[in-house]
mmCIF file of C-alpha atoms in Angstrom:
data_model
loop_
_atom_site.group_PDB
_atom_site.id
_atom_site.type_symbol
_atom_site.label_atom_id
_atom_site.label_comp_id
_atom_site.label_asym_id
_atom_site.label_seq_id
_atom_site.Cartn_x
_atom_site.Cartn_y
_atom_site.Cartn_z
ATOM 1 C CA MET A 2 -14.860 -14.585 -6.580
ATOM 2 C CA ASN A 3 -14.034 -17.971 -5.023
ATOM 3 C CA LYS A 4 -11.305 -17.570 -2.430
ATOM 4 C CA LYS A 5 -9.486 -20.438 -0.701
ATOM 5 C CA TRP A 6 -6.929 -20.065 2.060
ATOM 6 C CA PHE A 7 -3.712 -21.471 0.700
ATOM 7 C CA ALA A 8 -2.402 -24.803 1.912
ATOM 8 C CA ILE A 9 0.028 -25.746 -0.845
ATOM 9 C CA VAL A 10 0.878 -24.456 -4.243
ATOM 10 C CA PRO A 11 -1.930 -25.697 -6.589
ATOM 11 C CA ALA A 12 -1.225 -28.072 -9.361
ATOM 12 C CA VAL A 13 0.505 -26.572 -12.324
ATOM 13 C CA ALA A 14 -1.856 -24.529 -14.542
ATOM 14 C CA LEU A 15 -0.087 -23.159 -17.576
ATOM 15 C CA VAL A 16 -1.396 -19.772 -18.774
ATOM 16 C CA ALA A 17 -0.509 -18.811 -22.339
ATOM 17 C CA ALA A 18 -0.680 -15.006 -22.116
ATOM 18 C CA PRO A 19 1.526 -13.617 -19.324
ATOM 19 C CA LEU A 20 0.294 -10.461 -17.601
ATOM 20 C CA PRO A 21 2.538 -7.352 -17.468
ATOM 21 C CA MET A 22 4.067 -7.658 -14.055
ATOM 22 C CA GLN A 23 7.072 -6.308 -12.065
ATOM 23 C CA HIS A 24 9.353 -8.575 -10.070
ATOM 24 C CA ALA A 25 10.625 -7.408 -6.759
ATOM 25 C CA SER A 26 12.128 -8.584 -3.422
ATOM 26 C CA ALA A 27 11.494 -7.107 -0.009
ATOM 27 C CA SER A 28 13.786 -6.125 2.778
ATOM 28 C CA ASP A 29 13.123 -6.596 6.494
ATOM 29 C CA ASP A 30 14.371 -3.075 7.154
ATOM 30 C CA GLN A 31 11.671 -1.576 4.979
ATOM 31 C CA MET A 32 8.992 -3.464 6.988
ATOM 32 C CA VAL A 33 10.410 -2.426 10.335
ATOM 33 C CA GLN A 34 10.530 1.135 9.217
ATOM 34 C CA ALA A 35 6.895 1.075 8.012
ATOM 35 C CA THR A 36 5.746 -0.403 11.422
ATOM 36 C CA ASP A 37 7.649 2.392 13.361
ATOM 37 C CA GLU A 38 5.948 5.052 11.256
ATOM 38 C CA GLN A 39 2.535 3.491 11.583
ATOM 39 C CA ASN A 40 2.897 3.493 15.369
ATOM 40 C CA GLU A 41 3.904 7.199 15.310
ATOM 41 C CA TYR A 42 0.695 8.085 13.457
ATOM 42 C CA GLU A 43 -1.615 5.513 15.032
ATOM 43 C CA ASN A 44 -3.783 8.229 16.553
ATOM 44 C CA VAL A 45 -4.384 9.833 13.166
ATOM 45 C CA LEU A 46 -4.940 6.599 11.323
ATOM 46 C CA ASN A 47 -7.530 5.386 13.808
ATOM 47 C CA ILE A 48 -9.818 8.343 12.953
ATOM 48 C CA ALA A 49 -11.927 8.184 9.806
ATOM 49 C CA PRO A 50 -11.300 10.947 7.170
ATOM 50 C CA GLU A 51 -14.770 12.490 7.766
ATOM 51 C CA HIS A 52 -13.852 13.020 11.495
ATOM 52 C CA GLN A 53 -10.401 14.489 10.839
ATOM 53 C CA PRO A 54 -9.922 18.264 11.447
ATOM 54 C CA THR A 55 -9.875 20.570 8.441
ATOM 55 C CA LEU A 56 -6.328 21.793 8.194
ATOM 56 C CA THR A 57 -5.336 25.118 6.680
ATOM 57 C CA GLN A 58 -2.280 27.334 6.883
ATOM 58 C CA GLY A 59 -1.569 27.977 10.595
ATOM 59 C CA SER A 60 -3.413 24.846 11.787
ATOM 60 C CA THR A 61 -2.011 22.481 14.377
ATOM 61 C CA GLY A 62 -4.709 19.822 14.420
ATOM 62 C CA MET A 63 -6.628 18.293 17.322
ATOM 63 C CA TYR A 64 -4.033 15.785 18.644
ATOM 64 C CA GLY A 65 -0.757 17.521 17.646
ATOM 65 C CA ASN A 66 0.550 15.273 14.908
ATOM 66 C CA GLU A 67 -2.054 15.627 12.076
ATOM 67 C CA VAL A 68 0.159 18.224 10.333
ATOM 68 C CA ASP A 69 3.130 15.983 10.725
ATOM 69 C CA PHE A 70 1.172 13.133 9.112
ATOM 70 C CA VAL A 71 0.165 15.364 6.197
ATOM 71 C CA GLN A 72 3.737 16.605 5.746
ATOM 72 C CA PHE A 73 5.252 13.112 6.017
ATOM 73 C CA THR A 74 2.591 11.566 3.507
ATOM 74 C CA ILE A 75 2.961 14.243 0.847
ATOM 75 C CA SER A 76 6.699 14.110 1.130
ATOM 76 C CA GLN A 77 6.619 10.274 0.615
ATOM 77 C CA ALA A 78 4.421 10.975 -2.473
ATOM 78 C CA GLY A 79 7.110 13.268 -3.903
ATOM 79 C CA PHE A 80 5.974 16.623 -2.777
ATOM 80 C CA GLU A 81 8.805 17.560 -0.358
ATOM 81 C CA THR A 82 8.081 19.512 2.707
ATOM 82 C CA GLU A 83 9.727 19.525 6.055
ATOM 83 C CA VAL A 84 8.025 17.411 8.718
ATOM 84 C CA ASP A 85 7.986 19.911 11.437
ATOM 85 C CA GLY A 86 4.266 20.112 12.440
ATOM 86 C CA VAL A 87 3.945 23.682 11.128
ATOM 87 C CA PHE A 88 1.344 24.116 8.367
ATOM 88 C CA GLY A 89 3.163 27.032 6.721
ATOM 89 C CA PRO A 90 3.218 28.481 3.224
ATOM 90 C CA ASN A 91 5.480 25.643 1.831
ATOM 91 C CA THR A 92 3.221 22.975 3.239
ATOM 92 C CA GLU A 93 0.151 24.707 1.742
ATOM 93 C CA GLU A 94 1.820 24.858 -1.703
ATOM 94 C CA GLN A 95 2.789 21.120 -1.539
ATOM 95 C CA VAL A 96 -0.724 20.181 -0.387
ATOM 96 C CA LYS A 97 -2.022 22.065 -3.470
ATOM 97 C CA ALA A 98 0.233 20.098 -5.743
ATOM 98 C CA PHE A 99 -0.689 16.866 -4.032
ATOM 99 C CA GLN A 100 -4.394 17.747 -4.457
ATOM 100 C CA ALA A 101 -3.988 18.625 -8.212
ATOM 101 C CA GLU A 102 -2.168 15.279 -8.739
ATOM 102 C CA HIS A 103 -5.105 13.409 -7.178
ATOM 103 C CA GLY A 104 -7.805 15.330 -9.157
ATOM 104 C CA LEU A 105 -8.913 17.344 -6.212
ATOM 105 C CA ILE A 106 -9.644 21.118 -5.870
ATOM 106 C CA ALA A 107 -6.132 22.491 -5.338
ATOM 107 C CA ASP A 108 -6.979 24.936 -2.536
ATOM 108 C CA GLY A 109 -4.399 23.924 0.086
ATOM 109 C CA ILE A 110 -7.202 23.038 2.565
ATOM 110 C CA VAL A 111 -6.926 19.549 3.895
ATOM 111 C CA GLY A 112 -10.629 18.471 4.165
ATOM 112 C CA ILE A 113 -12.348 15.136 3.876
ATOM 113 C CA ASN A 114 -11.457 14.438 0.220
ATOM 114 C CA THR A 115 -7.834 15.317 0.807
ATOM 115 C CA TRP A 116 -7.754 13.161 3.962
ATOM 116 C CA VAL A 117 -9.110 10.211 1.847
ATOM 117 C CA ALA A 118 -6.379 10.726 -0.700
ATOM 118 C CA LEU A 119 -3.723 11.052 2.086
ATOM 119 C CA PHE A 120 -4.866 7.836 3.701
ATOM 120 C CA SER A 121 -4.794 6.019 0.353
ATOM 121 C CA GLU A 122 -1.357 7.363 -0.350
ATOM 122 C CA TYR A 123 0.005 6.445 3.150
ATOM 123 C CA ASP A 124 -1.345 2.838 2.674
ATOM 124 C CA VAL A 125 0.552 2.503 -0.643
ATOM 125 C CA GLU A 126 3.737 3.928 0.995
ATOM 126 C CA GLN A 127 3.434 1.693 4.134
ATOM 127 C CA PHE A 128 2.512 -1.448 2.229
ATOM 128 C CA PRO A 129 4.701 -1.508 -0.889
ATOM 129 C CA VAL A 130 4.392 -4.384 -3.340
ATOM 130 C CA GLU A 131 7.833 -5.646 -2.114
ATOM 131 C CA THR A 132 6.302 -6.278 1.271
ATOM 132 C CA ALA A 133 3.468 -8.296 -0.322
ATOM 133 C CA ILE A 134 6.005 -10.442 -2.220
ATOM 134 C CA HIS A 135 7.959 -11.020 0.964
ATOM 135 C CA TYR A 136 4.724 -12.276 2.708
ATOM 136 C CA ALA A 137 4.016 -14.607 -0.240
ATOM 137 C CA GLU A 138 7.653 -15.958 -0.188
ATOM 138 C CA GLU A 139 7.383 -16.542 3.536
ATOM 139 C CA ALA A 140 3.998 -18.176 3.383
ATOM 140 C CA LEU A 141 4.662 -20.541 0.411
ATOM 141 C CA GLN A 142 8.290 -21.298 1.137
ATOM 142 C CA ASN A 143 9.061 -22.678 -2.392
ATOM 143 C CA ASP A 144 12.442 -21.563 -3.802
ATOM 144 C CA ASP A 145 11.280 -22.430 -7.355
ATOM 145 C CA LEU A 146 8.547 -19.757 -7.252
ATOM 146 C CA ILE A 147 8.886 -16.243 -8.639
ATOM 147 C CA PHE A 148 6.285 -13.716 -7.682
ATOM 148 C CA SER A 149 5.303 -10.644 -9.654
ATOM 149 C CA SER A 150 2.605 -8.037 -9.568
ATOM 150 C CA ASP A 151 1.185 -5.158 -11.529
ATOM 151 C CA GLY A 152 1.803 -3.037 -8.459
ATOM 152 C CA VAL A 153 -1.778 -1.930 -8.004
ATOM 153 C CA LEU A 154 -2.945 -1.750 -4.385
ATOM 154 C CA ARG A 155 -6.555 -2.952 -4.398
ATOM 155 C CA GLU A 156 -9.241 -2.899 -1.782
ATOM 156 C CA ASP A 157 -11.782 -5.635 -1.080
ATOM 157 C CA SER A 158 -15.463 -5.096 -0.154
ATOM 158 C CA GLU A 159 -14.510 -4.840 3.575
ATOM 159 C CA GLY A 160 -11.904 -2.151 2.961
ATOM 160 C CA ASN A 161 -8.794 -4.384 3.238
ATOM 161 C CA HIS A 162 -5.897 -3.581 1.051
ATOM 162 C CA PHE A 163 -4.100 -6.292 -1.024
ATOM 163 C CA TYR A 164 -1.948 -6.846 -4.010
ATOM 164 C CA SER A 165 -2.600 -9.436 -6.624
ATOM 165 C CA LEU A 166 0.472 -11.610 -7.232
ATOM 166 C CA LYS A 167 1.154 -14.158 -9.949
ATOM 167 C CA ALA A 168 3.331 -17.169 -8.941
ATOM 168 C CA GLN A 169 5.538 -18.737 -11.603
ATOM 169 C CA SER A 170 7.712 -21.790 -11.519
ATOM 170 C CA GLN A 171 11.298 -21.157 -12.653
ATOM 171 C CA ASP A 172 11.619 -24.801 -13.684
ATOM 172 C CA LEU A 173 8.541 -24.449 -15.918
ATOM 173 C CA ILE A 174 9.850 -21.205 -17.379
ATOM 174 C CA ASP A 175 13.283 -22.869 -18.166
ATOM 175 C CA SER A 176 11.351 -25.591 -19.944
ATOM 176 C CA GLY A 177 9.693 -23.128 -22.259
ATOM 177 C CA GLY A 178 6.322 -22.534 -20.642
ATOM 178 C CA SER A 179 4.844 -19.484 -19.046
ATOM 179 C CA GLY A 180 5.475 -21.046 -15.747
ATOM 180 C CA THR A 181 2.293 -19.724 -14.188
ATOM 181 C CA VAL A 182 1.182 -21.954 -11.362
ATOM 182 C CA GLY A 183 -1.334 -19.642 -9.452
ATOM 183 C CA PHE A 184 -2.510 -16.288 -8.339
ATOM 184 C CA TYR A 185 -2.653 -14.992 -4.797
ATOM 185 C CA ASN A 186 -4.154 -11.936 -3.037
ATOM 186 C CA VAL A 187 -1.701 -10.769 -0.382
ATOM 187 C CA TYR A 188 -3.074 -8.550 2.327
ATOM 188 C CA LYS A 189 -1.503 -5.898 4.391
ATOM 189 C CA ASN A 190 -1.917 -7.930 7.519
ATOM 190 C CA GLY A 191 0.082 -10.835 5.874
ATOM 191 C CA ASP A 192 -2.727 -13.050 4.819
ATOM 192 C CA VAL A 193 -2.035 -14.870 1.547
ATOM 193 C CA VAL A 194 -5.253 -16.036 -0.210
ATOM 194 C CA GLU A 195 -5.409 -18.149 -3.402
ATOM 195 C CA ALA A 196 -7.362 -16.186 -5.989
ATOM 196 C CA ASP A 197 -8.411 -15.791 -9.568
ATOM 197 C CA PRO A 198 -6.308 -13.461 -11.761
ATOM 198 C CA GLN A 199 -7.267 -9.825 -11.482
ATOM 199 C CA SER A 200 -8.818 -8.582 -14.807
#
């Protein structure tokens, strides 16, 4: 894929078939909260899944907050459990539900595959599409542009996460066109890269 670092919004290129996308706006509070949580779990996030401890009922982890990370992440994913650092029966049941949801063996044991799923889930929660849209709005600074996304968090060949955004001109939409003026990949670190539409 040909990538170019953005400089200005490219010349208008009307696209006849609009993609199904969702519109959103981001709040600074969400981004500050995400940064605080990332700092709290930095020691866990800096260790690859294959080097994480295997956690079972009664486990405390190696560094003291692995269980907290598991509880926080599965709670964010909708499997509510108290974030207390205690891998008890409720946490085990919620881990099983999380594993089943992600197509894993639902044994309540947090091993490599479950760690991979937890890290992926954590990334989605810490880098919501609203944040990517905020990055694009800040980078391109054009009040006429509307950004939308299919909400799929993608990963490039180097393991960096990004959302594909479509930029549309409100003026062109008001004139009866699709309004599409470009596509951008927006990365978790804030980079905004001009790109081809995702298929």
